[in-house]
PDB file of C-alpha atoms and ligand atoms in Angstrom:
ATOM      1  CA  MET A   1     -13.697  21.250 -30.667  1.00 70.00           C
ATOM      2  CA  PHE A   2     -14.225  24.944 -30.079  1.00 69.00           C
ATOM      3  CA  ASN A   3     -15.506  26.615 -33.229  1.00 62.00           C
ATOM      4  CA  ASN A   4     -15.117  30.365 -33.171  1.00 54.00           C
ATOM      5  CA  THR A   5     -16.566  30.840 -36.648  1.00 53.00           C
ATOM      6  CA  LYS A   6     -20.044  30.092 -35.289  1.00 48.00           C
ATOM      7  CA  LYS A   7     -19.901  32.855 -32.697  1.00 52.00           C
ATOM      8  CA  ASP A   8     -20.515  36.557 -32.987  1.00 59.00           C
ATOM      9  CA  ALA A   9     -17.586  38.641 -31.812  1.00 65.00           C
ATOM     10  CA  ILE A  10     -17.852  39.395 -28.120  1.00 67.00           C
ATOM     11  CA  ASP A  11     -15.734  41.525 -25.871  1.00 73.00           C
ATOM     12  CA  GLY A  12     -14.747  41.249 -22.221  1.00 77.00           C
ATOM     13  CA  SER A  13     -17.720  43.358 -21.104  1.00 82.00           C
ATOM     14  CA  GLU A  14     -20.070  40.501 -21.990  1.00 88.00           C
ATOM     15  CA  LEU A  15     -18.331  38.107 -19.616  1.00 96.00           C
ATOM     16  CA  ASP A  16     -19.577  37.473 -16.092  1.00 96.00           C
ATOM     17  CA  PRO A  17     -16.799  39.088 -14.008  1.00 96.00           C
ATOM     18  CA  ASN A  18     -17.572  36.729 -11.128  1.00 96.00           C
ATOM     19  CA  ARG A  19     -16.907  33.639 -13.225  1.00 96.00           C
ATOM     20  CA  ILE A  20     -13.603  34.389 -14.877  1.00 98.00           C
ATOM     21  CA  PRO A  21     -11.476  31.207 -14.651  1.00 98.00           C
ATOM     22  CA  ASN A  22      -8.847  31.801 -11.975  1.00 98.00           C
ATOM     23  CA  HIS A  23      -6.233  29.651 -13.656  1.00 98.00           C
ATOM     24  CA  ILE A  24      -5.945  29.200 -17.420  1.00 98.00           C
ATOM     25  CA  ALA A  25      -3.363  26.802 -18.858  1.00 98.00           C
ATOM     26  CA  ILE A  26      -2.465  26.840 -22.553  1.00 98.00           C
ATOM     27  CA  ILE A  27      -0.673  24.367 -24.800  1.00 98.00           C
ATOM     28  CA  MET A  28       0.589  26.806 -27.434  1.00 98.00           C
ATOM     29  CA  ASP A  29       0.690  24.686 -30.570  1.00 98.00           C
ATOM     30  CA  GLY A  30       0.827  25.395 -34.284  1.00 98.00           C
ATOM     31  CA  ASN A  31       3.770  27.777 -34.635  1.00 98.00           C
ATOM     32  CA  GLY A  32       5.450  25.540 -37.221  1.00 98.00           C
ATOM     33  CA  ARG A  33       2.295  25.205 -39.329  1.00 98.00           C
ATOM     34  CA  TRP A  34       1.676  28.954 -39.142  1.00 98.00           C
ATOM     35  CA  ALA A  35       5.159  29.534 -40.584  1.00 98.00           C
ATOM     36  CA  GLN A  36       4.832  26.761 -43.169  1.00 98.00           C
ATOM     37  CA  LYS A  37       1.603  28.301 -44.510  1.00 98.00           C
ATOM     38  CA  ARG A  38       3.602  31.477 -45.173  1.00 98.00           C
ATOM     39  CA  HIS A  39       6.639  29.652 -46.642  1.00 98.00           C
ATOM     40  CA  LEU A  40       8.691  30.838 -43.677  1.00 98.00           C
ATOM     41  CA  PRO A  41      11.131  28.852 -41.525  1.00 97.00           C
ATOM     42  CA  ARG A  42       9.613  27.242 -38.414  1.00 97.00           C
ATOM     43  CA  ILE A  43      11.415  29.676 -36.145  1.00 97.00           C
ATOM     44  CA  ALA A  44       9.430  32.549 -37.681  1.00 98.00           C
ATOM     45  CA  GLY A  45       6.358  30.824 -36.226  1.00 98.00           C
ATOM     46  CA  HIS A  46       7.951  30.655 -32.781  1.00 98.00           C
ATOM     47  CA  LYS A  47       8.910  34.333 -33.012  1.00 98.00           C
ATOM     48  CA  GLN A  48       5.324  35.260 -33.843  1.00 98.00           C
ATOM     49  CA  GLY A  49       4.204  32.891 -31.077  1.00 98.00           C
ATOM     50  CA  MET A  50       6.242  34.955 -28.636  1.00 98.00           C
ATOM     51  CA  GLU A  51       4.351  38.080 -29.752  1.00 98.00           C
ATOM     52  CA  THR A  52       1.106  36.214 -29.088  1.00 98.00           C
ATOM     53  CA  VAL A  53       2.349  35.448 -25.569  1.00 98.00           C
ATOM     54  CA  LYS A  54       2.601  39.203 -24.964  1.00 98.00           C
ATOM     55  CA  THR A  55      -0.888  39.892 -26.352  1.00 98.00           C
ATOM     56  CA  VAL A  56      -2.540  37.057 -24.454  1.00 98.00           C
ATOM     57  CA  THR A  57      -0.750  37.898 -21.198  1.00 98.00           C
ATOM     58  CA  LYS A  58      -2.110  41.445 -21.291  1.00 98.00           C
ATOM     59  CA  ALA A  59      -5.590  40.259 -22.270  1.00 98.00           C
ATOM     60  CA  ALA A  60      -5.730  37.636 -19.503  1.00 98.00           C
ATOM     61  CA  SER A  61      -4.479  40.098 -16.925  1.00 98.00           C
ATOM     62  CA  HIS A  62      -7.079  42.703 -17.962  1.00 97.00           C
ATOM     63  CA  LEU A  63      -9.861  40.110 -17.804  1.00 97.00           C
ATOM     64  CA  GLY A  64      -8.956  39.284 -14.190  1.00 97.00           C
ATOM     65  CA  VAL A  65      -7.315  35.870 -14.632  1.00 98.00           C
ATOM     66  CA  LYS A  66      -5.201  35.038 -11.573  1.00 98.00           C
ATOM     67  CA  VAL A  67      -2.770  32.548 -13.132  1.00 98.00           C
ATOM     68  CA  LEU A  68      -1.831  32.003 -16.774  1.00 99.00           C
ATOM     69  CA  THR A  69       0.315  28.908 -17.283  1.00 99.00           C
ATOM     70  CA  LEU A  70       1.936  28.582 -20.715  1.00 98.00           C
ATOM     71  CA  TYR A  71       3.600  25.398 -21.986  1.00 98.00           C
ATOM     72  CA  ALA A  72       6.680  26.968 -23.584  1.00 98.00           C
ATOM     73  CA  PHE A  73       9.039  23.975 -23.750  1.00 98.00           C
ATOM     74  CA  SER A  74       8.395  20.359 -22.785  1.00 98.00           C
ATOM     75  CA  THR A  75      10.846  17.742 -21.554  1.00 97.00           C
ATOM     76  CA  GLU A  76      10.238  16.073 -24.943  1.00 97.00           C
ATOM     77  CA  ASN A  77      11.008  19.182 -27.047  1.00 97.00           C
ATOM     78  CA  TRP A  78      14.770  18.453 -26.802  1.00 98.00           C
ATOM     79  CA  LYS A  79      14.146  15.920 -29.612  1.00 98.00           C
ATOM     80  CA  ARG A  80      13.713  18.794 -32.107  1.00 97.00           C
ATOM     81  CA  PRO A  81      16.532  19.871 -34.442  1.00 97.00           C
ATOM     82  CA  LYS A  82      19.378  21.572 -32.591  1.00 97.00           C
ATOM     83  CA  ASP A  83      18.828  24.939 -34.293  1.00 97.00           C
ATOM     84  CA  GLU A  84      15.168  24.989 -33.364  1.00 97.00           C
ATOM     85  CA  VAL A  85      15.945  24.094 -29.731  1.00 98.00           C
ATOM     86  CA  SER A  86      18.554  26.884 -29.606  1.00 98.00           C
ATOM     87  CA  PHE A  87      16.038  29.341 -30.971  1.00 98.00           C
ATOM     88  CA  LEU A  88      13.373  28.248 -28.476  1.00 98.00           C
ATOM     89  CA  MET A  89      15.936  28.667 -25.675  1.00 98.00           C
ATOM     90  CA  SER A  90      16.706  32.198 -26.856  1.00 98.00           C
ATOM     91  CA  LEU A  91      13.040  33.261 -26.763  1.00 98.00           C
ATOM     92  CA  PRO A  92      12.736  33.749 -22.986  1.00 98.00           C
ATOM     93  CA  VAL A  93      15.859  35.950 -23.159  1.00 98.00           C
ATOM     94  CA  LYS A  94      14.329  38.120 -25.918  1.00 98.00           C
ATOM     95  CA  PHE A  95      10.921  38.107 -24.298  1.00 98.00           C
ATOM     96  CA  PHE A  96      12.022  39.173 -20.835  1.00 97.00           C
ATOM     97  CA  ASN A  97      14.624  41.689 -22.071  1.00 96.00           C
ATOM     98  CA  ASN A  98      11.918  43.447 -23.968  1.00 95.00           C
ATOM     99  CA  PHE A  99       8.715  42.836 -22.050  1.00 97.00           C
ATOM    100  CA  VAL A 100       9.503  42.997 -18.302  1.00 98.00           C
ATOM    101  CA  PRO A 101       8.709  46.752 -18.059  1.00 98.00           C
ATOM    102  CA  GLU A 102       5.243  46.105 -19.512  1.00 98.00           C
ATOM    103  CA  LEU A 103       4.762  43.151 -17.195  1.00 98.00           C
ATOM    104  CA  ILE A 104       5.547  45.416 -14.246  1.00 98.00           C
ATOM    105  CA  GLU A 105       3.213  48.119 -15.642  1.00 98.00           C
ATOM    106  CA  ASN A 106       0.486  45.473 -15.723  1.00 98.00           C
ATOM    107  CA  ASN A 107       1.397  44.232 -12.210  1.00 98.00           C
ATOM    108  CA  VAL A 108       2.155  40.759 -13.637  1.00 98.00           C
ATOM    109  CA  LYS A 109       4.458  38.469 -11.666  1.00 98.00           C
ATOM    110  CA  VAL A 110       6.620  35.956 -13.525  1.00 98.00           C
ATOM    111  CA  ALA A 111       7.004  32.360 -12.350  1.00 98.00           C
ATOM    112  CA  VAL A 112       8.662  29.406 -14.036  1.00 98.00           C
ATOM    113  CA  MET A 113       8.249  25.687 -13.438  1.00 98.00           C
ATOM    114  CA  GLY A 114      10.331  22.867 -14.873  1.00 98.00           C
ATOM    115  CA  GLU A 115      13.945  21.704 -14.717  1.00 98.00           C
ATOM    116  CA  ILE A 116      15.407  25.167 -15.105  1.00 98.00           C
ATOM    117  CA  ASP A 117      18.950  24.179 -14.150  1.00 97.00           C
ATOM    118  CA  GLN A 118      19.218  22.160 -17.399  1.00 98.00           C
ATOM    119  CA  LEU A 119      18.590  25.217 -19.580  1.00 98.00           C
ATOM    120  CA  PRO A 120      21.417  27.209 -21.203  1.00 98.00           C
ATOM    121  CA  GLN A 121      22.964  29.675 -18.778  1.00 98.00           C
ATOM    122  CA  ALA A 122      21.638  32.767 -20.616  1.00 98.00           C
ATOM    123  CA  THR A 123      18.079  31.387 -20.434  1.00 98.00           C
ATOM    124  CA  GLN A 124      18.442  30.636 -16.724  1.00 98.00           C
ATOM    125  CA  THR A 125      19.751  34.131 -16.067  1.00 98.00           C
ATOM    126  CA  ALA A 126      16.893  35.758 -18.027  1.00 98.00           C
ATOM    127  CA  VAL A 127      14.343  33.686 -16.142  1.00 98.00           C
ATOM    128  CA  HIS A 128      15.808  34.388 -12.711  1.00 98.00           C
ATOM    129  CA  ASP A 129      16.126  38.109 -13.475  1.00 98.00           C
ATOM    130  CA  ALA A 130      12.493  38.317 -14.615  1.00 98.00           C
ATOM    131  CA  ILE A 131      11.304  36.491 -11.487  1.00 98.00           C
ATOM    132  CA  GLU A 132      13.308  38.894  -9.336  1.00 98.00           C
ATOM    133  CA  GLN A 133      12.273  42.049 -11.255  1.00 98.00           C
ATOM    134  CA  THR A 134       8.548  41.211 -11.030  1.00 98.00           C
ATOM    135  CA  SER A 135       8.651  39.753  -7.518  1.00 98.00           C
ATOM    136  CA  LYS A 136       6.754  42.701  -6.006  1.00 98.00           C
ATOM    137  CA  CYS A 137       3.915  42.522  -8.541  1.00 98.00           C
ATOM    138  CA  THR A 138       0.662  41.401  -6.963  1.00 98.00           C
ATOM    139  CA  GLY A 139      -1.547  40.851 -10.014  1.00 98.00           C
ATOM    140  CA  MET A 140      -1.712  37.902 -12.396  1.00 98.00           C
ATOM    141  CA  ILE A 141       0.989  35.230 -12.219  1.00 98.00           C
ATOM    142  CA  LEU A 142       2.458  34.476 -15.646  1.00 98.00           C
ATOM    143  CA  ASN A 143       3.725  30.957 -15.125  1.00 98.00           C
ATOM    144  CA  PHE A 144       5.963  29.493 -17.839  1.00 98.00           C
ATOM    145  CA  ALA A 145       6.292  25.717 -18.052  1.00 98.00           C
ATOM    146  CA  LEU A 146       9.839  25.505 -19.345  1.00 98.00           C
ATOM    147  CA  ASN A 147      11.552  22.138 -19.642  1.00 98.00           C
ATOM    148  CA  TYR A 148       8.407  20.857 -17.957  1.00 98.00           C
ATOM    149  CA  GLY A 149       6.815  17.415 -18.204  1.00 98.00           C
ATOM    150  CA  SER A 150       3.971  16.199 -16.046  1.00 98.00           C
ATOM    151  CA  ARG A 151       5.449  12.728 -15.531  1.00 98.00           C
ATOM    152  CA  LEU A 152       8.667  14.372 -14.368  1.00 98.00           C
ATOM    153  CA  ASP A 153       6.584  16.599 -12.072  1.00 98.00           C
ATOM    154  CA  ILE A 154       4.792  13.582 -10.571  1.00 98.00           C
ATOM    155  CA  ARG A 155       7.991  11.499 -10.350  1.00 98.00           C
ATOM    156  CA  LEU A 156       9.813  14.233  -8.435  1.00 98.00           C
ATOM    157  CA  ALA A 157       6.835  14.686  -6.082  1.00 98.00           C
ATOM    158  CA  VAL A 158       6.682  10.928  -5.406  1.00 98.00           C
ATOM    159  CA  LYS A 159      10.425  10.823  -4.698  1.00 98.00           C
ATOM    160  CA  GLN A 160      10.144  13.725  -2.300  1.00 98.00           C
ATOM    161  CA  LEU A 161       7.196  12.153  -0.470  1.00 98.00           C
ATOM    162  CA  VAL A 162       9.063   8.840  -0.157  1.00 98.00           C
ATOM    163  CA  GLU A 163      12.097  10.688   1.256  1.00 98.00           C
ATOM    164  CA  GLU A 164       9.861  12.471   3.762  1.00 98.00           C
ATOM    165  CA  ALA A 165       8.252   9.185   4.780  1.00 97.00           C
ATOM    166  CA  LYS A 166      11.676   7.517   5.149  1.00 96.00           C
ATOM    167  CA  THR A 167      12.816  10.226   7.535  1.00 97.00           C
ATOM    168  CA  ASN A 168       9.468  10.122   9.360  1.00 96.00           C
ATOM    169  CA  ALA A 169       8.714  13.739   8.458  1.00 97.00           C
ATOM    170  CA  ILE A 170       5.361  12.352   7.270  1.00 97.00           C
ATOM    171  CA  SER A 171       3.587   9.041   7.732  1.00 97.00           C
ATOM    172  CA  VAL A 172       2.075   7.070   4.835  1.00 95.00           C
ATOM    173  CA  ASP A 173      -1.402   8.015   6.089  1.00 96.00           C
ATOM    174  CA  ASP A 174      -0.549  11.698   5.670  1.00 97.00           C
ATOM    175  CA  ILE A 175      -0.479  11.235   1.883  1.00 97.00           C
ATOM    176  CA  THR A 176      -3.644  12.952   0.713  1.00 98.00           C
ATOM    177  CA  ASP A 177      -4.545  14.543  -2.633  1.00 97.00           C
ATOM    178  CA  GLN A 178      -3.728  17.921  -1.088  1.00 97.00           C
ATOM    179  CA  LEU A 179      -0.288  16.761   0.046  1.00 98.00           C
ATOM    180  CA  ILE A 180       0.505  15.400  -3.404  1.00 98.00           C
ATOM    181  CA  SER A 181      -0.708  18.656  -5.030  1.00 98.00           C
ATOM    182  CA  SER A 182       1.467  20.713  -2.713  1.00 98.00           C
ATOM    183  CA  HIS A 183       4.534  18.687  -3.765  1.00 98.00           C
ATOM    184  CA  LEU A 184       3.960  19.262  -7.481  1.00 98.00           C
ATOM    185  CA  MET A 185       5.605  22.147  -9.326  1.00 98.00           C
ATOM    186  CA  THR A 186       2.287  24.043  -9.219  1.00 98.00           C
ATOM    187  CA  GLY A 187       2.205  23.754  -5.403  1.00 98.00           C
ATOM    188  CA  PHE A 188       3.360  27.366  -4.983  1.00 98.00           C
ATOM    189  CA  LEU A 189       0.105  28.546  -6.601  1.00 98.00           C
ATOM    190  CA  GLY A 190      -1.854  27.536  -3.484  1.00 98.00           C
ATOM    191  CA  GLN A 191      -5.617  27.719  -4.074  1.00 98.00           C
ATOM    192  CA  TYR A 192      -5.051  28.328  -7.799  1.00 98.00           C
ATOM    193  CA  GLN A 193      -2.834  25.310  -8.523  1.00 98.00           C
ATOM    194  CA  ASP A 194      -5.380  23.461 -10.699  1.00 98.00           C
ATOM    195  CA  PRO A 195      -6.324  25.083 -14.031  1.00 98.00           C
ATOM    196  CA  ASP A 196     -10.039  25.836 -14.359  1.00 98.00           C
ATOM    197  CA  LEU A 197      -9.707  26.096 -18.118  1.00 98.00           C
ATOM    198  CA  SER A 198      -7.103  24.323 -20.283  1.00 98.00           C
ATOM    199  CA  ILE A 199      -6.716  25.265 -23.930  1.00 98.00           C
ATOM    200  CA  ARG A 200      -4.813  23.626 -26.773  1.00 98.00           C
ATOM    201  CA  THR A 201      -4.468  25.424 -30.057  1.00 98.00           C
ATOM    202  CA  SER A 202      -3.868  24.077 -33.591  1.00 98.00           C
ATOM    203  CA  GLY A 203      -6.471  21.322 -33.764  1.00 97.00           C
ATOM    204  CA  GLU A 204      -4.507  18.614 -31.932  1.00 96.00           C
ATOM    205  CA  GLU A 205      -6.641  17.024 -29.228  1.00 97.00           C
ATOM    206  CA  ARG A 206      -4.169  15.624 -26.723  1.00 96.00           C
ATOM    207  CA  ILE A 207      -2.553  16.721 -23.468  1.00 97.00           C
ATOM    208  CA  SER A 208       1.106  15.921 -24.287  1.00 97.00           C
ATOM    209  CA  ASN A 209       2.393  15.429 -20.748  1.00 98.00           C
ATOM    210  CA  PHE A 210       1.014  18.736 -19.442  1.00 98.00           C
ATOM    211  CA  LEU A 211      -0.385  19.071 -15.892  1.00 98.00           C
ATOM    212  CA  LEU A 212      -1.876  15.555 -15.876  1.00 98.00           C
ATOM    213  CA  TRP A 213      -2.750  15.570 -12.163  1.00 98.00           C
ATOM    214  CA  GLN A 214      -3.796  19.201 -12.067  1.00 98.00           C
ATOM    215  CA  ILE A 215      -6.340  19.048 -14.943  1.00 98.00           C
ATOM    216  CA  ALA A 216      -8.496  16.384 -13.249  1.00 97.00           C
ATOM    217  CA  TYR A 217     -11.511  18.742 -13.268  1.00 96.00           C
ATOM    218  CA  SER A 218     -10.349  21.344 -15.751  1.00 97.00           C
ATOM    219  CA  GLU A 219     -12.629  22.396 -18.576  1.00 97.00           C
ATOM    220  CA  LEU A 220     -10.851  21.464 -21.811  1.00 98.00           C
ATOM    221  CA  VAL A 221     -11.029  23.531 -24.972  1.00 97.00           C
ATOM    222  CA  PHE A 222      -9.435  22.530 -28.268  1.00 97.00           C
ATOM    223  CA  THR A 223      -9.380  25.030 -31.097  1.00 98.00           C
ATOM    224  CA  ASP A 224      -8.175  24.912 -34.698  1.00 98.00           C
ATOM    225  CA  THR A 225      -6.651  28.376 -34.309  1.00 98.00           C
ATOM    226  CA  LEU A 226      -2.857  28.233 -34.630  1.00 98.00           C
ATOM    227  CA  TRP A 227      -1.074  29.826 -31.661  1.00 98.00           C
ATOM    228  CA  PRO A 228       0.353  32.816 -33.608  1.00 98.00           C
ATOM    229  CA  ASP A 229      -3.230  33.653 -34.709  1.00 98.00           C
ATOM    230  CA  PHE A 230      -4.615  33.460 -31.160  1.00 98.00           C
ATOM    231  CA  ASP A 231      -5.444  36.803 -29.532  1.00 98.00           C
ATOM    232  CA  GLY A 232      -7.393  38.512 -26.752  1.00 97.00           C
ATOM    233  CA  GLN A 233     -10.631  38.069 -28.691  1.00 97.00           C
ATOM    234  CA  THR A 234     -10.075  34.306 -29.003  1.00 97.00           C
ATOM    235  CA  LEU A 235      -9.351  34.119 -25.285  1.00 98.00           C
ATOM    236  CA  THR A 236     -12.482  36.105 -24.461  1.00 97.00           C
ATOM    237  CA  GLU A 237     -14.618  33.794 -26.618  1.00 96.00           C
ATOM    238  CA  MET A 238     -13.172  30.759 -24.871  1.00 97.00           C
ATOM    239  CA  ILE A 239     -13.910  32.231 -21.461  1.00 97.00           C
ATOM    240  CA  ALA A 240     -17.469  32.928 -22.643  1.00 96.00           C
ATOM    241  CA  ASP A 241     -17.724  29.256 -23.700  1.00 96.00           C
ATOM    242  CA  TYR A 242     -16.317  28.233 -20.280  1.00 97.00           C
ATOM    243  CA  GLN A 243     -18.948  30.356 -18.545  1.00 96.00           C
ATOM    244  CA  GLN A 244     -21.704  28.396 -20.320  1.00 94.00           C
ATOM    245  CA  ARG A 245     -20.430  25.121 -18.901  1.00 93.00           C
ATOM    246  CA  ASP A 246     -21.832  23.407 -15.865  1.00 87.00           C
ATOM    247  CA  ARG A 247     -18.911  22.403 -13.632  1.00 80.00           C
ATOM    248  CA  ARG A 248     -20.060  19.600 -11.368  1.00 85.00           C
ATOM    249  CA  PHE A 249     -16.764  18.193 -10.018  1.00 87.00           C
ATOM    250  CA  GLY A 250     -18.351  14.725  -9.945  1.00 87.00           C
ATOM    251  CA  GLY A 251     -21.468  15.984  -8.147  1.00 89.00           C
ATOM    252  CA  ILE A 252     -24.832  16.849  -9.665  1.00 85.00           C
ATOM    253  CA  LYS A 253     -26.202  20.052 -11.135  1.00 75.00           C
ATOM    254  CA  ASN A 254     -26.861  22.794  -8.561  1.00 59.00           C
ATOM    255  CA  GLU A 255     -25.821  20.365  -5.827  1.00 53.00           C
ATOM    256  CA  LYS A 256     -24.427  23.179  -3.691  1.00 47.00           C
ATOM    257  CA  GLN A 257     -27.667  25.145  -3.756  1.00 42.00           C
ATOM    258  CA  GLY A 258     -29.707  22.032  -2.946  1.00 37.00           C
ATOM    259  CA  ARG A 259     -27.438  20.806  -0.163  1.00 37.00           C
ATOM    260  CA  LYS A 260     -28.416  21.528   3.464  1.00 33.00           C
ATOM    261  CA  SER A 261     -25.423  22.840   5.385  1.00 30.00           C
TER     262      SER A 261
HETATM  263  C1  FPP B   1       4.539  24.080 -30.492  1.00 61.58           C
HETATM  264  O1  FPP B   1       4.289  24.429 -31.846  1.00 61.58           O
HETATM  265  C2  FPP B   1       5.207  25.179 -29.839  1.00 61.58           C
HETATM  266  C3  FPP B   1       6.349  25.087 -29.134  1.00 61.58           C
HETATM  267  C4  FPP B   1       7.055  23.813 -28.874  1.00 61.58           C
HETATM  268  C5  FPP B   1       7.001  26.275 -28.580  1.00 61.58           C
HETATM  269  C6  FPP B   1       6.054  27.246 -27.991  1.00 61.58           C
HETATM  270  C7  FPP B   1       6.770  28.508 -27.743  1.00 61.58           C
HETATM  271  C8  FPP B   1       6.240  29.715 -27.955  1.00 61.58           C
HETATM  272  C9  FPP B   1       4.845  29.947 -28.399  1.00 61.58           C
HETATM  273  C10 FPP B   1       6.988  30.934 -27.651  1.00 61.58           C
HETATM  274  C11 FPP B   1       7.284  30.984 -26.192  1.00 61.58           C
HETATM  275  C12 FPP B   1       7.645  32.273 -25.746  1.00 61.58           C
HETATM  276  C13 FPP B   1       8.320  32.508 -24.622  1.00 61.58           C
HETATM  277  C14 FPP B   1       8.414  33.889 -24.170  1.00 61.58           C
HETATM  278  C15 FPP B   1       9.006  31.485 -23.850  1.00 61.58           C
HETATM  279  P1  FPP B   1       4.955  23.568 -32.990  1.00 61.58           P
HETATM  280  O2  FPP B   1       6.260  24.172 -33.312  1.00 61.58           O
HETATM  281  O3  FPP B   1       5.013  22.139 -32.573  1.00 61.58           O
HETATM  282  O4  FPP B   1       3.931  23.783 -34.149  1.00 61.58           O
HETATM  283  P2  FPP B   1       3.570  22.702 -35.276  1.00 61.58           P
HETATM  284  O5  FPP B   1       2.885  21.565 -34.574  1.00 61.58           O
HETATM  285  O6  FPP B   1       2.666  23.458 -36.185  1.00 61.58           O
HETATM  286  O7  FPP B   1       4.854  22.285 -35.936  1.00 61.58           O
END
């Protein structure tokens, strides 16, 4: 568990600019509890959570992150009360209506992964418009997982591979890790498809059907901070923590330096 109370405040200038995680994925949890603590309805937590999305997007972009993937709505979130689901579906509309100019100012390109065609029409329109309006941006990709589930992602990739094998577009021996990765919803991210750093807020320590294949070698950080309380400082501290870690990808320490080419 990441404990930010033990650390002195640090800012981005103390980070190693050459070791900023390219892809950060976040499970934004704790909106309901944030609201409950203030005797507010749960949706007030989601509304504040949307403001945090703006803050963290700008912070990540300024720090040089290449891809920020945010778990905004899971395939399981439909089980929530109807009013809450409706509110969550209205958030992308509010967010993009209001924030696209700033995204463009920050050269941030919007992407969305998940079963978008099952979302309410207004949400689909907002999403497609934002993708179109930011399509020329060349900086950070802000990738929303919306009606996303990792088992769905894997199931659809498997189906597609089987179809391709049936029509002889590929042979069974062509099925490599890379081919599977390219068929997942993160495939469009190319070299950045796997998160280097995955964060979950609110103290829960589980993955909840998020990027199960893609996080194979991700550094995981769990923090007690509730998502609406998360900010650029919290993100910076987590990147500093990430930079202390020794990523071995199943090898041994300093293997690359020791290896004769
Ligand atoms: C989980 O917290 C959070 C969600 C299911 C929704 C996350 C959505 C946002 C942060 C806003 C997204 C913004 C855009 C622009 C799409 P929870 O409600 O389960 O919290 P709890 O566990 O404390 O009840």
